[in-house]
Every structure is written in structure tokens, then in C-alpha cells.
Short mmCIF file of C-alpha atoms in Angstrom, two decimals:
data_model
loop_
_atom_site.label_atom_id
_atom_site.label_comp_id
_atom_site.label_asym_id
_atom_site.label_seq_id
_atom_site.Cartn_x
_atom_site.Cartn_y
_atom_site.Cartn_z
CA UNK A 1 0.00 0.00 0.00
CA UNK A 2 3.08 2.79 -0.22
CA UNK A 3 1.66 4.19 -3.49
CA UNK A 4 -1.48 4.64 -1.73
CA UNK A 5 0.11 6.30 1.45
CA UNK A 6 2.14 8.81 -0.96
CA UNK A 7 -0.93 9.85 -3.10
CA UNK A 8 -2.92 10.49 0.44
CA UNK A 9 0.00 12.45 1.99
CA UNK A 10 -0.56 14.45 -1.11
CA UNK A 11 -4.15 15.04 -1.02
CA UNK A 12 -3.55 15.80 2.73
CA UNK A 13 -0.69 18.06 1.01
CA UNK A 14 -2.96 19.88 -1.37
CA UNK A 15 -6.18 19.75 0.67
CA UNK A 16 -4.24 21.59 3.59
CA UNK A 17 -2.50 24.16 1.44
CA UNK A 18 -4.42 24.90 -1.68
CA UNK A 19 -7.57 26.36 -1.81
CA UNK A 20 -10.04 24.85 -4.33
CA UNK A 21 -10.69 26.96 -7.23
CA UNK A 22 -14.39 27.04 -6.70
CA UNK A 23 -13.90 28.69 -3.66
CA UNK A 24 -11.15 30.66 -4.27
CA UNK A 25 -13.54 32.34 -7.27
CA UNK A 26 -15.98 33.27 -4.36
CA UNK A 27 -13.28 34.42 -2.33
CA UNK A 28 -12.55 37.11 -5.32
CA UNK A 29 -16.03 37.98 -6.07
CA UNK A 30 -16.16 38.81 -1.97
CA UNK A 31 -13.34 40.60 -2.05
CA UNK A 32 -14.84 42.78 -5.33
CA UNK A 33 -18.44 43.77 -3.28
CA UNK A 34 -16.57 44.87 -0.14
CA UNK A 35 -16.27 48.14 -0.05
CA UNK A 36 -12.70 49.83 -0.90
CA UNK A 37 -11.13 51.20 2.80
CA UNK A 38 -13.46 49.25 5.06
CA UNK A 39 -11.82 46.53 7.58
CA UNK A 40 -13.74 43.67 5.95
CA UNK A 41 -12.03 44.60 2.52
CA UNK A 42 -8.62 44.47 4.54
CA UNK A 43 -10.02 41.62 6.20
CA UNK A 44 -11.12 39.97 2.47
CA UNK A 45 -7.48 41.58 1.41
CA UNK A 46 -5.66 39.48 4.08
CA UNK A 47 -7.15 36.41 3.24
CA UNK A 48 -6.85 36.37 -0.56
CA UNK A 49 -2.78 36.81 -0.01
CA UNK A 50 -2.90 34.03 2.58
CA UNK A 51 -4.68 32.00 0.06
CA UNK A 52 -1.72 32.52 -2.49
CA UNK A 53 1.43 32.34 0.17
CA UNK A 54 0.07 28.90 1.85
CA UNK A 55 0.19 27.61 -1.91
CA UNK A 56 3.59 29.00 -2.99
CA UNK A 57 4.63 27.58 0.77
CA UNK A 58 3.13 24.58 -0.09
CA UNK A 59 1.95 25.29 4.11
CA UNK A 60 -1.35 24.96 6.10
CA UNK A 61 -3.66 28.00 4.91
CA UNK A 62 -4.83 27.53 8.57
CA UNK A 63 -2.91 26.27 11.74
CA UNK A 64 -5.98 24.57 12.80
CA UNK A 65 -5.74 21.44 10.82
CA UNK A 66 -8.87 19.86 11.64
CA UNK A 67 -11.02 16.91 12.07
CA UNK A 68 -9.49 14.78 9.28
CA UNK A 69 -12.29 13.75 7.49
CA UNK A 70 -11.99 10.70 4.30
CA UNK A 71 -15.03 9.95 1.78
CA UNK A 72 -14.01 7.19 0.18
CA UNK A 73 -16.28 5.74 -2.98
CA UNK A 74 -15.00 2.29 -3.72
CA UNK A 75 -15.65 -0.74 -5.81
CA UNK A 76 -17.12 -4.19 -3.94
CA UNK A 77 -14.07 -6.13 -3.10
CA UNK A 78 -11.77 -3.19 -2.45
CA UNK A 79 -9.69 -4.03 0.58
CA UNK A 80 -10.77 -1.22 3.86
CA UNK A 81 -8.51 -2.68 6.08
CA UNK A 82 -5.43 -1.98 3.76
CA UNK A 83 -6.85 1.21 2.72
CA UNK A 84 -7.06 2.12 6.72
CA UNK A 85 -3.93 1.45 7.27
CA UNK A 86 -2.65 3.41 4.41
CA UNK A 87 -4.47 6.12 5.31
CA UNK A 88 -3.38 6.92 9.27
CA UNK A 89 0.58 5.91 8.30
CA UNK A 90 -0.19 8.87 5.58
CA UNK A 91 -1.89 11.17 8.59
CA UNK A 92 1.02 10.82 11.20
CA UNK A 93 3.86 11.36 7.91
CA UNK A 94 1.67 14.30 6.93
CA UNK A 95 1.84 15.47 10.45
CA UNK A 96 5.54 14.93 10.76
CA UNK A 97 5.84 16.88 7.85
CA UNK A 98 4.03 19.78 8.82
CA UNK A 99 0.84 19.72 6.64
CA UNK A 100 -1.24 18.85 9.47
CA UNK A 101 -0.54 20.27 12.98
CA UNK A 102 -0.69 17.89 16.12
CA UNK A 103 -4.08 18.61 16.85
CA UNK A 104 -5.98 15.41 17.74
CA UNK A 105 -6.19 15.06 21.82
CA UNK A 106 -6.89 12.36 23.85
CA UNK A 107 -10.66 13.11 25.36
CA UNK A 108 -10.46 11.20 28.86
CA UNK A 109 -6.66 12.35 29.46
CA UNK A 110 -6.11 15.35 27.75
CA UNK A 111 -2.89 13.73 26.09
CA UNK A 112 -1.76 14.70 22.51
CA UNK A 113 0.72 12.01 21.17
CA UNK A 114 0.90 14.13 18.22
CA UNK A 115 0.43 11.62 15.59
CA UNK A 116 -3.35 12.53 14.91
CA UNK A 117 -4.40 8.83 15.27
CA UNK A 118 -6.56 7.29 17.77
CA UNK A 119 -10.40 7.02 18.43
CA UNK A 120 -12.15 8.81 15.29
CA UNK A 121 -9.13 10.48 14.13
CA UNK A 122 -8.93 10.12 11.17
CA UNK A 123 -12.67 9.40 10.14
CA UNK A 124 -13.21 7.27 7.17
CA UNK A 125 -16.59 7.04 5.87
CA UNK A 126 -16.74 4.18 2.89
CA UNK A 127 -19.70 3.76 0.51
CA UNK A 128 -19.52 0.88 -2.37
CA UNK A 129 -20.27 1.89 -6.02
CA UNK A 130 -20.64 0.00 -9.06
CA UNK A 131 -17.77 1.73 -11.06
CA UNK A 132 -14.27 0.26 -11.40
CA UNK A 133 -12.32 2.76 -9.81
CA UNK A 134 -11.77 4.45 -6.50
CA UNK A 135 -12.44 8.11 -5.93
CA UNK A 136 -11.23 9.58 -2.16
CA UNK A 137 -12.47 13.25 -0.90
CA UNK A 138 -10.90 14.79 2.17
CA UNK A 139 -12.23 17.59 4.01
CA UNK A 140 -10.10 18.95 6.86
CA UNK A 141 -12.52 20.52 8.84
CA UNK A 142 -11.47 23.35 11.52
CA UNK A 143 -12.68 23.53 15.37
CA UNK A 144 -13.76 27.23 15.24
CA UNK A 145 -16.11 26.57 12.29
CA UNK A 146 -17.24 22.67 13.53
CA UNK A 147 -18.18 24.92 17.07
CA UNK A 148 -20.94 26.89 15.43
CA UNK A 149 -22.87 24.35 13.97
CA UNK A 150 -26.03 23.95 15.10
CA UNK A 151 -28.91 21.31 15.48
CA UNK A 152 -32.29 22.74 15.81
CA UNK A 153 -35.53 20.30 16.65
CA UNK A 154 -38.67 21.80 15.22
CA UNK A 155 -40.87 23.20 16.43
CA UNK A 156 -38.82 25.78 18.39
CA UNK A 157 -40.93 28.32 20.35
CA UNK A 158 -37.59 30.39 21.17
CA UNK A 159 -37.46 31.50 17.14
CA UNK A 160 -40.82 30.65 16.35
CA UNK A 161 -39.82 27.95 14.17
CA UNK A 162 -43.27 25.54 12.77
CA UNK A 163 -42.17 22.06 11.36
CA UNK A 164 -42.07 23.33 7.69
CA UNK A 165 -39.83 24.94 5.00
CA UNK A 166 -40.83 28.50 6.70
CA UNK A 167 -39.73 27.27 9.96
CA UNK A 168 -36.35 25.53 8.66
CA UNK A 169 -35.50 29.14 6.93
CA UNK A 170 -35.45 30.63 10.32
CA UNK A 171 -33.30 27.96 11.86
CA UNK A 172 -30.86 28.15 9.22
CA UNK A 173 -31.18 31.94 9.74
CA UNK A 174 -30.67 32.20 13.62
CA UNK A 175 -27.69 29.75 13.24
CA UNK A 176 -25.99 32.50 10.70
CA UNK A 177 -27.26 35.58 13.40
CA UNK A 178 -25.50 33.03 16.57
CA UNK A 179 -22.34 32.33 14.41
CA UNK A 180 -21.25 36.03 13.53
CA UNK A 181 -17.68 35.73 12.60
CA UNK A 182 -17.02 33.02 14.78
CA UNK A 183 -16.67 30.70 12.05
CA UNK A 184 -14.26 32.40 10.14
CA UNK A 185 -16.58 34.04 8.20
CA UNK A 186 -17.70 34.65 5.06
CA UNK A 187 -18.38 30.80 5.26
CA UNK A 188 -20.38 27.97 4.19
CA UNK A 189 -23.44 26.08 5.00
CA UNK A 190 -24.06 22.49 4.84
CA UNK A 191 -27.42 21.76 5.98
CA UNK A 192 -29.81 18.59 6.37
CA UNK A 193 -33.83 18.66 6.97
CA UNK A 194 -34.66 15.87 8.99
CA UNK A 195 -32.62 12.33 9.48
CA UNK A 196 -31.86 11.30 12.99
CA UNK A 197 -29.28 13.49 15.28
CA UNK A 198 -26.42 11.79 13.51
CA UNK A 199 -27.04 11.26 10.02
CA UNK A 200 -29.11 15.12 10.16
CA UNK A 201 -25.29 16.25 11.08
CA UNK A 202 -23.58 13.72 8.68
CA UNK A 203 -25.55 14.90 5.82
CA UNK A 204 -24.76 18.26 6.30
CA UNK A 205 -21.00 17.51 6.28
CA UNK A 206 -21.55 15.60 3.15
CA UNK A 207 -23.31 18.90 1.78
CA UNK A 208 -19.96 20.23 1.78
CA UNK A 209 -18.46 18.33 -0.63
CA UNK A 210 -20.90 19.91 -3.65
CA UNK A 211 -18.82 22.57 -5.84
CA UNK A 212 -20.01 26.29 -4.70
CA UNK A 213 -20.77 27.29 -8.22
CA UNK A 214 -23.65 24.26 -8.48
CA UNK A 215 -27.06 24.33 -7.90
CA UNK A 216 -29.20 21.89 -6.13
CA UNK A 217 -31.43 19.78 -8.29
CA UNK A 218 -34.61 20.14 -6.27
CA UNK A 219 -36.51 22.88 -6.90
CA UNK A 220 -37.69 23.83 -3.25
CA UNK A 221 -34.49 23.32 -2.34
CA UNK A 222 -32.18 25.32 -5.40
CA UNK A 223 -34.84 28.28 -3.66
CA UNK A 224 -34.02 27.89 0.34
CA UNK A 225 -30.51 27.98 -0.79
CA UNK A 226 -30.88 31.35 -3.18
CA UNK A 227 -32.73 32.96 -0.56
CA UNK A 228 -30.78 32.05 2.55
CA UNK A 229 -27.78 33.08 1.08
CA UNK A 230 -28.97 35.96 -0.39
CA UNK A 231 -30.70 37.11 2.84
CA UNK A 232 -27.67 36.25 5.04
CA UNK A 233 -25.69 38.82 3.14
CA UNK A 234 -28.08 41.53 3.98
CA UNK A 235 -27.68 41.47 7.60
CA UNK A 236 -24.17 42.85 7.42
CA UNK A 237 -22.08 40.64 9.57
CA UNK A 238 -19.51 40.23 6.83
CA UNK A 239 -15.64 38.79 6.73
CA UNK A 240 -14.92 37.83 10.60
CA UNK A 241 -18.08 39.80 12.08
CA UNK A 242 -16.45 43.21 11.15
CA UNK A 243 -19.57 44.06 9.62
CA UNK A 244 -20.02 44.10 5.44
CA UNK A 245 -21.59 42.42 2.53
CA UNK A 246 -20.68 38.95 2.56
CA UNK A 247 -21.16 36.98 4.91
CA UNK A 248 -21.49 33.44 3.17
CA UNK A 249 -20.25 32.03 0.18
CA UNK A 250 -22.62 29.32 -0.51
CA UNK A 251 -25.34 27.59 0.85
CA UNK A 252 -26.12 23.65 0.22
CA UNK A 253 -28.80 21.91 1.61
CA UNK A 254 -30.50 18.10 1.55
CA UNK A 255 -32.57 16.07 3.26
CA UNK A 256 -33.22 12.56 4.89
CA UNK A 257 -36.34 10.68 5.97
CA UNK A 258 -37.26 11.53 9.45
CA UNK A 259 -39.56 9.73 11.60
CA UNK A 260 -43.01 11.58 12.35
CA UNK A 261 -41.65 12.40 16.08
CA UNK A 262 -38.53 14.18 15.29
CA UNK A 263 -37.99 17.36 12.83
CA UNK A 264 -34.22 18.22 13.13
CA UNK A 265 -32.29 20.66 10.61
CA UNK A 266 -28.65 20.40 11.21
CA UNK A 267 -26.38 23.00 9.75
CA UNK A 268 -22.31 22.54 9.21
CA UNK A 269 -20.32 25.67 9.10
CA UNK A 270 -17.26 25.86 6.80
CA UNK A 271 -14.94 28.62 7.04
CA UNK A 272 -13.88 30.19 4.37
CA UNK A 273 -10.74 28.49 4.68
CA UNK A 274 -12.26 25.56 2.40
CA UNK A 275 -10.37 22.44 2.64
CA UNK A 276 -11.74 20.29 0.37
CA UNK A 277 -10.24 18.06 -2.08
CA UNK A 278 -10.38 14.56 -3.94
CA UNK A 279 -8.67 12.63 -6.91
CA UNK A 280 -9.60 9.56 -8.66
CA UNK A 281 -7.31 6.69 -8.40
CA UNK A 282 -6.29 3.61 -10.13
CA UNK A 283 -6.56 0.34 -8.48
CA UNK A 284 -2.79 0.50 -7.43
CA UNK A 285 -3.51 3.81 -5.43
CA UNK A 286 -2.10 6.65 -8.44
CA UNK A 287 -3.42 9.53 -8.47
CA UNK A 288 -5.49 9.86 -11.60
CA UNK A 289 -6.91 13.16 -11.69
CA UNK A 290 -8.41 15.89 -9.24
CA UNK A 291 -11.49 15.98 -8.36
CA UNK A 292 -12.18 20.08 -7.62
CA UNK B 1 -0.63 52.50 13.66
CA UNK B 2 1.95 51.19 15.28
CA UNK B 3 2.25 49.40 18.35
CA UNK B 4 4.73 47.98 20.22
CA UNK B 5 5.69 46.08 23.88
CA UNK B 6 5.12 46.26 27.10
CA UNK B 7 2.52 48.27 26.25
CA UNK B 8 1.47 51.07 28.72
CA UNK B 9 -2.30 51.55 30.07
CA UNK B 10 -2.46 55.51 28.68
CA UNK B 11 -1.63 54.56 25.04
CA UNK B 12 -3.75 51.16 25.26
CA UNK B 13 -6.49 53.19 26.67
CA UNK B 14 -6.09 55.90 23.50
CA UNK B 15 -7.02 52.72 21.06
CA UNK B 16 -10.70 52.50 19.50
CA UNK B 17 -12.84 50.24 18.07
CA UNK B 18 -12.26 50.06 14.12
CA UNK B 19 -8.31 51.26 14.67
CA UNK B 20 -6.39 49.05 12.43
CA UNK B 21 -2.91 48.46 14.24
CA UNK B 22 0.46 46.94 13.78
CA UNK B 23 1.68 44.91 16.50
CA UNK B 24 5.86 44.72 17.08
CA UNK B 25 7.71 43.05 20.13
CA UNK B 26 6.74 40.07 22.17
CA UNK B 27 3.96 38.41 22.47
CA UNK B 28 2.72 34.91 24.38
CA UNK B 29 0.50 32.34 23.03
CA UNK B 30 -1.86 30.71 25.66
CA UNK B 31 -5.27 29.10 24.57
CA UNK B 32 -7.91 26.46 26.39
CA UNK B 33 -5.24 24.37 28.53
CA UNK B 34 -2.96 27.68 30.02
CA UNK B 35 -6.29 30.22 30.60
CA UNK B 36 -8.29 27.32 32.86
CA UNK B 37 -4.80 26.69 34.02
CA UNK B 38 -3.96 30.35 35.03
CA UNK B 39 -7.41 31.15 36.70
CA UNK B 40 -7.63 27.74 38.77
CA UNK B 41 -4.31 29.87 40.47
CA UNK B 42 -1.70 27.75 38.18
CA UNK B 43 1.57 30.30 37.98
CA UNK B 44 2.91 31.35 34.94
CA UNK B 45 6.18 29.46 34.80
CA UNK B 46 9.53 31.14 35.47
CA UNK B 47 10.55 33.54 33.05
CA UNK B 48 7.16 34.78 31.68
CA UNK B 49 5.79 37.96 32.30
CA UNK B 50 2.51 39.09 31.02
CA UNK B 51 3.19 42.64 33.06
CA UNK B 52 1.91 45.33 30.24
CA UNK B 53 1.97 42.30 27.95
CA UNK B 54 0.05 40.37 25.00
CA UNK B 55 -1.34 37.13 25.08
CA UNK B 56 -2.38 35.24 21.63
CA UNK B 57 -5.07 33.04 21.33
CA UNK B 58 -3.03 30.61 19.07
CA UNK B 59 -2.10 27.56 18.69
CA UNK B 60 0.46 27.42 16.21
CA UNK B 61 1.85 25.05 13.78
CA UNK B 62 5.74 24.81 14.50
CA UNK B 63 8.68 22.27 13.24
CA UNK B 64 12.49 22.04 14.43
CA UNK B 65 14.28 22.90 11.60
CA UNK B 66 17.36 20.95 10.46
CA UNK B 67 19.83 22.95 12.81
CA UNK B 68 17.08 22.34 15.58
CA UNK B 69 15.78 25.75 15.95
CA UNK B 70 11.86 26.09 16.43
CA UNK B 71 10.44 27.56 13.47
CA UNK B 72 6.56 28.58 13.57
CA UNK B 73 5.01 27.27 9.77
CA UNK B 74 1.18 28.71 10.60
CA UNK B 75 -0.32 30.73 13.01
CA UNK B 76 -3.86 32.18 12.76
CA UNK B 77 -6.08 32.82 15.83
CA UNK B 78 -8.13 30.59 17.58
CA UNK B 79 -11.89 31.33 18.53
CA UNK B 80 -11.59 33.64 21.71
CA UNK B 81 -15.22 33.03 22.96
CA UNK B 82 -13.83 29.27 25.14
CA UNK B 83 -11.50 31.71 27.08
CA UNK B 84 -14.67 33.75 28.32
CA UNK B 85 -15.02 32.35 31.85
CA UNK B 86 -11.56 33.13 32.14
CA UNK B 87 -9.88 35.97 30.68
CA UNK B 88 -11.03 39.06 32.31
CA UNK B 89 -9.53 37.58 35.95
CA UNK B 90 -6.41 36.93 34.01
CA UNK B 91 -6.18 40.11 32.19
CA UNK B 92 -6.68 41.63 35.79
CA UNK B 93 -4.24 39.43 38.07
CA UNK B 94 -1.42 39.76 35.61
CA UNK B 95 -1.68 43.33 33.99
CA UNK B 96 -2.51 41.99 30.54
CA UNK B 97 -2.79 44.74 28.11
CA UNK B 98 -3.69 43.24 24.98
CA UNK B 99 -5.46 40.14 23.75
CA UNK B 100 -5.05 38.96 20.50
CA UNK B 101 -7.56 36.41 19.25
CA UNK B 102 -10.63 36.08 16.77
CA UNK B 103 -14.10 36.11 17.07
CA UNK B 104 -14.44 38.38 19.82
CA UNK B 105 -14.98 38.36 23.62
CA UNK B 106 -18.38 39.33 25.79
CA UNK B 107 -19.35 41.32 28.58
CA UNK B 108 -17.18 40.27 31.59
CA UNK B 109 -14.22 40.39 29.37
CA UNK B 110 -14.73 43.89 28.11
CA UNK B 111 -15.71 45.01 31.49
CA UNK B 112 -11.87 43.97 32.59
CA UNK B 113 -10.54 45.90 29.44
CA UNK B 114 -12.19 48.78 30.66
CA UNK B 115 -11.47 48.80 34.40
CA UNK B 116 -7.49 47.39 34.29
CA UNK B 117 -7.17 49.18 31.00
CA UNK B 118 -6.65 46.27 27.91
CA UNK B 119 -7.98 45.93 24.82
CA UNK B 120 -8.99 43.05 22.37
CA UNK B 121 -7.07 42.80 18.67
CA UNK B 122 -9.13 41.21 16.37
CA UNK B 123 -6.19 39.57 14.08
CA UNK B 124 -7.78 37.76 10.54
CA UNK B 125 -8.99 33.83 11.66
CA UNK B 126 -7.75 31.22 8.98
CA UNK B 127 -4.58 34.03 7.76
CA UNK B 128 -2.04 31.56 9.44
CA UNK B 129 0.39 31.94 6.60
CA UNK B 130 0.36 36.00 6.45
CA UNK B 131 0.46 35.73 10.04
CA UNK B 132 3.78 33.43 10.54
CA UNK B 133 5.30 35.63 8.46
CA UNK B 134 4.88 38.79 10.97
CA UNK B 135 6.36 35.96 13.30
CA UNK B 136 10.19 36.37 12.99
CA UNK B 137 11.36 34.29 16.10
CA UNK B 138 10.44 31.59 18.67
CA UNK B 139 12.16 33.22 21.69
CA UNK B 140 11.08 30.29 24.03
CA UNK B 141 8.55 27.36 24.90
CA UNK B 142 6.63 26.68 28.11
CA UNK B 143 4.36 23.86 29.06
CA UNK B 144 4.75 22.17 25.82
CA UNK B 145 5.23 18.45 27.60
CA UNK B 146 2.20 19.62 29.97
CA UNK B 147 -0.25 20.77 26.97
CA UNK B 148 1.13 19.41 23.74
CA UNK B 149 1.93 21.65 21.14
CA UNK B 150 -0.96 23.99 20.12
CA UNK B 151 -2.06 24.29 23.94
CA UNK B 152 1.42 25.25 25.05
CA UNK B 153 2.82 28.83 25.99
CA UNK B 154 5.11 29.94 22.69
CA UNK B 155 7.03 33.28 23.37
CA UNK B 156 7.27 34.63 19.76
CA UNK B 157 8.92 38.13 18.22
CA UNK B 158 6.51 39.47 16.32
CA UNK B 159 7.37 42.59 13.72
CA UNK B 160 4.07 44.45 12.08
CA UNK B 161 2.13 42.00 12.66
CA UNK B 162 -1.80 43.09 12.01
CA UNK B 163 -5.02 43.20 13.85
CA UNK B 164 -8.11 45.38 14.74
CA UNK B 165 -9.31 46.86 17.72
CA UNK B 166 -12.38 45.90 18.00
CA UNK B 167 -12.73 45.96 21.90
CA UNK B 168 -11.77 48.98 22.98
CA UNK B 169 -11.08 50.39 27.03
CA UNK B 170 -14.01 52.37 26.85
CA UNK B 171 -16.55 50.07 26.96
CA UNK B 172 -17.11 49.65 23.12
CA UNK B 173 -17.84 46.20 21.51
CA UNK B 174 -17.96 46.11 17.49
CA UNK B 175 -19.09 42.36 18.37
CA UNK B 176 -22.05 44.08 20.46
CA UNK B 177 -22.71 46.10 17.86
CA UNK B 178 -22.37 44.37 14.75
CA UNK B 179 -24.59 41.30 16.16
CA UNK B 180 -27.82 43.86 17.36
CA UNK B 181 -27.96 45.49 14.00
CA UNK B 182 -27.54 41.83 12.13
CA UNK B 183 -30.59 40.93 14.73
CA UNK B 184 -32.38 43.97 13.55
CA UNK B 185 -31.99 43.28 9.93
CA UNK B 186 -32.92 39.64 10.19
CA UNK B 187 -36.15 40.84 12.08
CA UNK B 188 -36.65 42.74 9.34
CA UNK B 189 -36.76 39.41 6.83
CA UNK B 190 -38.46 36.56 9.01
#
């Protein structure tokens, strides 16, 4: 498995220092509607060159590594076990070599080993397809952005919130108002209507993984995501909470079966420090192409 | 504008919200592990001196470089919010003038900027490349066996390195601000 474990130290490579260009194109349409002079242009200005130096560094755009997340699409008979092991000897050489920071931490003792293995870390989540090849994403997803998510179970008297489309809008809403620039703002949001606690909050990770510049195929859907973007950036939180016009980037939403009792929307944050990335591979473990 | 350390209380105090400033001399990291450790009555450990000081909410990426020297390869801030319970008894008990973090602080912590006389620099969340590169040196390291790492108290040089006031020693919050007119607005479009 060494061919594999090089071609995921380099998607932990590229997904921890290169932006993707779908969001990088946001990123300079942001930085266009701020206006000239203000500290979210600075802010928008700041962020653009750190884009560009963490590539030419071939470094972390952000210190905080993340939860290191692995969506791997795979054909029946392709062996887990190997790729597992493939992929946390690629995690601790990526952290050795400075793409990742020592950032997973023992929850009973407090210890960090600095490896970034152990209980969940990384997380591999493995779904079987019918095509020949194997296709791996990797988001590396950031504490400050993971700690404003938010799980809302409808109805909510506190915002008013019925168990309907009208009621999901204002969850989705109040969890952009709560955020501010917390995140690391302008951001993203993954959301799921309904599923159970964990899959609601699974899906909405999963949301993340769409391009920015797509739209969503359902038509009730394409329209929460039009309008809660579009209304988001009219309540002038903007880059980091300094106030301004963007304050997301995208929006993505989906949605699971729920059971009549329960009516959860579950919203991921991403910061706008986007690290997303995939590649197809070939059945030895090459790298065949990119994936954003 | 320029600012640089120890920092004394009359120019801190002089800072407003929305002043974009420039930060040059020392400053200390010291996230989750070091603020519950300071206000449970830990010490800081010999050597350190937060006396007209700056502590960074930062956990930083940093290597050993061939000739063994410590070399910090990211370092953006961390959310500030966790350090709440905390930080206005610390700013307090060891003359903190400055905190440097993202995301902004609330009400007990800007209550301690404005009675000891300390501010909060909003530095750009996610810029860890931009911002190692206003790092020039790792002077020292401090509980980095205790904490690991990103938890552990890094004593860095720092040259120009930039950031916004935006809690001031007067009482002003452009978190406080900011989110009641974002409330407004979205009451505006429910």
C-alpha cells in the first residue's frame, strides 16, 4: 500500500494548502463587493494573499488542521482494512511533515501524542459503487467553524420555528445571526432537513463536498438555498463579524427521511478556509486526476 | 498605527474600536489548557511575564528545523469566545494589556478591558500563513510536555504583525454592535 500512502500524503498536502478553485472564485467575487477602505475589505485583502502564500509555501492556509475527514467511494471487493492502514501511516507522515498540525487530543486524558491517530481520528466514511475505480475526498474541517454548527428540533418556540420549510429558513437563519464571525466568516453552510441526530449532522457535512458554483437539483431546495444566502448577506455581519456584505459564500442543503416524532435541521459551518479536495485513483492507489 | 511592547495603560487606553494596528515586540501564546490553568491559580512558569503584555489566542503550527531551531510554519487565531469564563480575571491578576484572538470576547471580558485598561485585537482567523510571516522568532517554549503543542505557551517576536481593535477600554464592543444590527436586519426578513 506505499503508493497509496504517498498519493494520500498528497491530497492531505494539497487539501491543507491549496484552496479549491471554486472557492477561491468566491473568495474574489467577496473581495470585489466589499467596499474599498473598510476593515472587511482588509479583512477579504488578508485572506486572498494568505490564500496565495500557503500555496507557494506549499503550508497549512490555517494552523488549525482539523477533524481529518476521508469519503471514500470504492468498488465491492476493495480491501478497507489496507486502505485504513494506508491512510493513518499517511496522517502521522503528513503530520511529521508539517501539513497537518498535532491537533488530535486524547478526550479522557487530555494527552496529545501528536500523531493525529486514535479514536475517530482520522474518520473514514466508505460507501460501495458500481464503477471500477476508487475516488477519495478529504475535508479537513477546523474547530472554530465545527463549534458553530447547530442542530435545531422543530418546532422551536424560542425563534418561532413551525415544522415546515418557513420554519427551517429561520433555523438556518438564527444559526448564521449566533455564528457572527465566529466561524471564520464569510463561510459555508451544509445543511440537512430531517434524518436522525447523527445522520441530520452527517448529511450536512456531506453537503460540503458539492462545488459552490452548483445548484441543487430540487426545486424547493435550489430556492431555500438562493434565498438564505442571499438574505444572510443583507444582515451585514460580513468577513470575521467586522460588519459588510458577505457573509457566506454558498449555501447547500438536503434532506433525509425523518420519523413523524422528530424534525431536526442540522447546519455545518465551513470557514472560508475551504479544505476540500479529492482525486480519482487507479486500483494501485495513483493519483489519476483531481477531483475540484 | 503602530504598536509595540510592554505596552502602557495611557496609550492602550487611547485605542478605539475600528483602529487598524500593527503589533511589534513580544507576544505569548496561551489558549484552552494555560487560561483554565492560570485562573484555577496555576503560575505562569519562570521567566514569563505578562506585566503590560500580549497574550495570543493561538495555537500554532511549528517544526524544528534541520539545525534544531523552532520555526513557527502557521499561526492564525483561535476562537476567543472558550477563554470567556476566564480571561477578564487573568487580564486583571497579571496586567494583561492586549489580547489577540478572533471572534471576539463578551461582557465580563470587556468590562476587565475597561477597568485594568486592555484591549482586544481582532487579528484575521484562517490568515495563518500572512500571520507566521509577521512571526520572525520563537524566543522560548513553556508547558509544551504539559499541553502538547498547540495548547502550550510559545514566546514569539513578532514585527508588524496586524489586527483590529475591536474591543476597545471604553466600553465599546464592534461584536455588540455588529450582532444587534444583524438581529435587527434579520427581524426585518423573518
Amino acid at each position: 500500500m506505499n503508493t497509496w500512502q504517498d498519493s494520500i500524503v498528497e491530497l492531505i498536502r494539497r487539501t491543507s494548502a491549496e484552496i479549491p478553485d471554486d472557492v477561491q472564485r468566491a473568495i474574489l467575487a467577496a473581495l470585489e463587493r466589499e467596499k474599498k477602505g473598510t476593515i472587511a475589505a482588509s479583512a477579504m485583502k488578508i485572506i486572498e494573499h494568505n490564500i496565495a502564500l500557503a500555496k507557494q509555501k506549499s503550508q497549512p492556509i490555517c494552523q488549525d488542521t482539523g477533524s481529518v475527514l476521508f469519503y471514500v467511494d470504492c468498488p465491492a471487493g476493495f480491501d478497507q482494512i489496507a486502505f485504513t492502514e494506508a491512510a493513518r501511516a499517511a496522517v502521522k507522515a503528513a503530520t511529521q511533515k508539517g501539513y497537518l498540525r498535532q491537533n488530535s487530543v486524547d478526550s479522557l486524558t487530555g494527552k496529545n501524542d501528536g500523531t493525529n491517530l486514535g479514536p475517530g481520528a482520522p474518520t473514514l466514511h466508505f460507501h460501495q459503487h458500481k464503477d471500477a475505480g476508487v475516488t477519495v475526498r478529504l475535508m479537513l474541517k477546523g474547530g472554530g467553524c465545527e463549534n458553530v454548527g447547530a442542530q435545531y428540533s422543530l418546532p422551536d418556540e424560542g425563534i418561532k420555528a413551525d415544522r415546515d420549510l418557513a420554519g427551517c429558513r429561520k433555523a438556518i437563519l438564527d444559526a448564521v445571526l449566533q455564528a457572527q464571525g465566529k466561524g471564520c466568516g464569510p463561510g459555508v453552510l451544509g445543511v440537512c432537513i430531517g434524518g436522525d441526530r447523527a445522520t441530520g449532522y452527517e448529511f450536512s457535512k456531506t453537503q460540503l463536498l458539492r462545488r459552490l458554483d452548483d445548484r441543487n437539483p430540487v426545486q424547493e431546495l435550489d430556492k431555500l438555498e438562493q434565498d438564505i444566502l442571499n438574505t444572510a448577506n443583507e444582515l451585514g455581519i460580513g468577513p470575521m463579524g467586522f460588519g459588510g456584505k458577505t457573509t457566506l459564500l454558498g449555501v447547500k442543503i438536503t434532506t433525509a427521511n425523518r420519523v413523524p416524532a422528530s424534525y431536526f435541521v442540522s447546519i455545518s459551518y465551513m470557514c472560508w478556509a475551504y479544505r476540500r479536495q479529492g482525486a480519482r485513483f487507479d486500483a494501485t492507489g495513483k493519483i489519476l486526476d483531481w477531483l475540484y | 498605527m503602530n504598536i509595540s511592547t510592554p505596552l502602557n495603560e495611557a496609550a492602550v487606553r487611547k485605542l478605539k474600536v475600528g483602529d487598524a494596528v500593527e503589533i511589534t515586540g513580544v507576544v505569548f501564546t496561551g489558549r484552552d489548557a494555560v487560561h483554565k490553568y492560570l485562573a484555577k491559580g496555576g503560575e505562569l512558569p519562570a521567566g514569563v511575564s505578562l506585566t503590560g503584555g500580549i497574550i495570543y489566542h493561538c495555537g500554532p503550527v511549528v517544526i524544528k528545523d534541520d539545525a534544531g531551531n523552532w520555526k513557527v510554519t502557521a499561526a492564525g487565531p483561535t476562537t476567543s469566545i472558550r477563554e470567556e469564563p476566564y480571561q477578564g480575571d487573568i487580564i486583571k491578576k497579571f496586567g494583561v494589556r492586549a489580547v489577540i484572538g478572533k471572534g471576539g470576547m463578551a461582557d465580563r471580558t470587556l468590562a476587565a478591558c475597561r477597568e485594568a485598561g486592555a484591549v482586544y485585537l481582532h487579528a484575521i482567523g484562517g490568515a495563518a500563513q500572512v500571520l507566521a510571516e509577521h512571526i520572525t522568532k520563537v524566543r522560548n517554549v513553556y508547558f509544551l510536555e504539559k499541553f502538547g503543542s498547540p495548547e502550550a505557551i510559545w514566546e514569539l517576536d513578532v514585527v508588524n504583525f496586524p489586527a483590529v481593535v475591536t474591543m476597545d477600554a471604553n466600553g465599546n464592543s464592534l461584536h455588540t454592535e455588529v450582532f444587534e444590527r444583524s438581529q435587527a436586519e434579520l427581524a426585518k426578513r423573518l
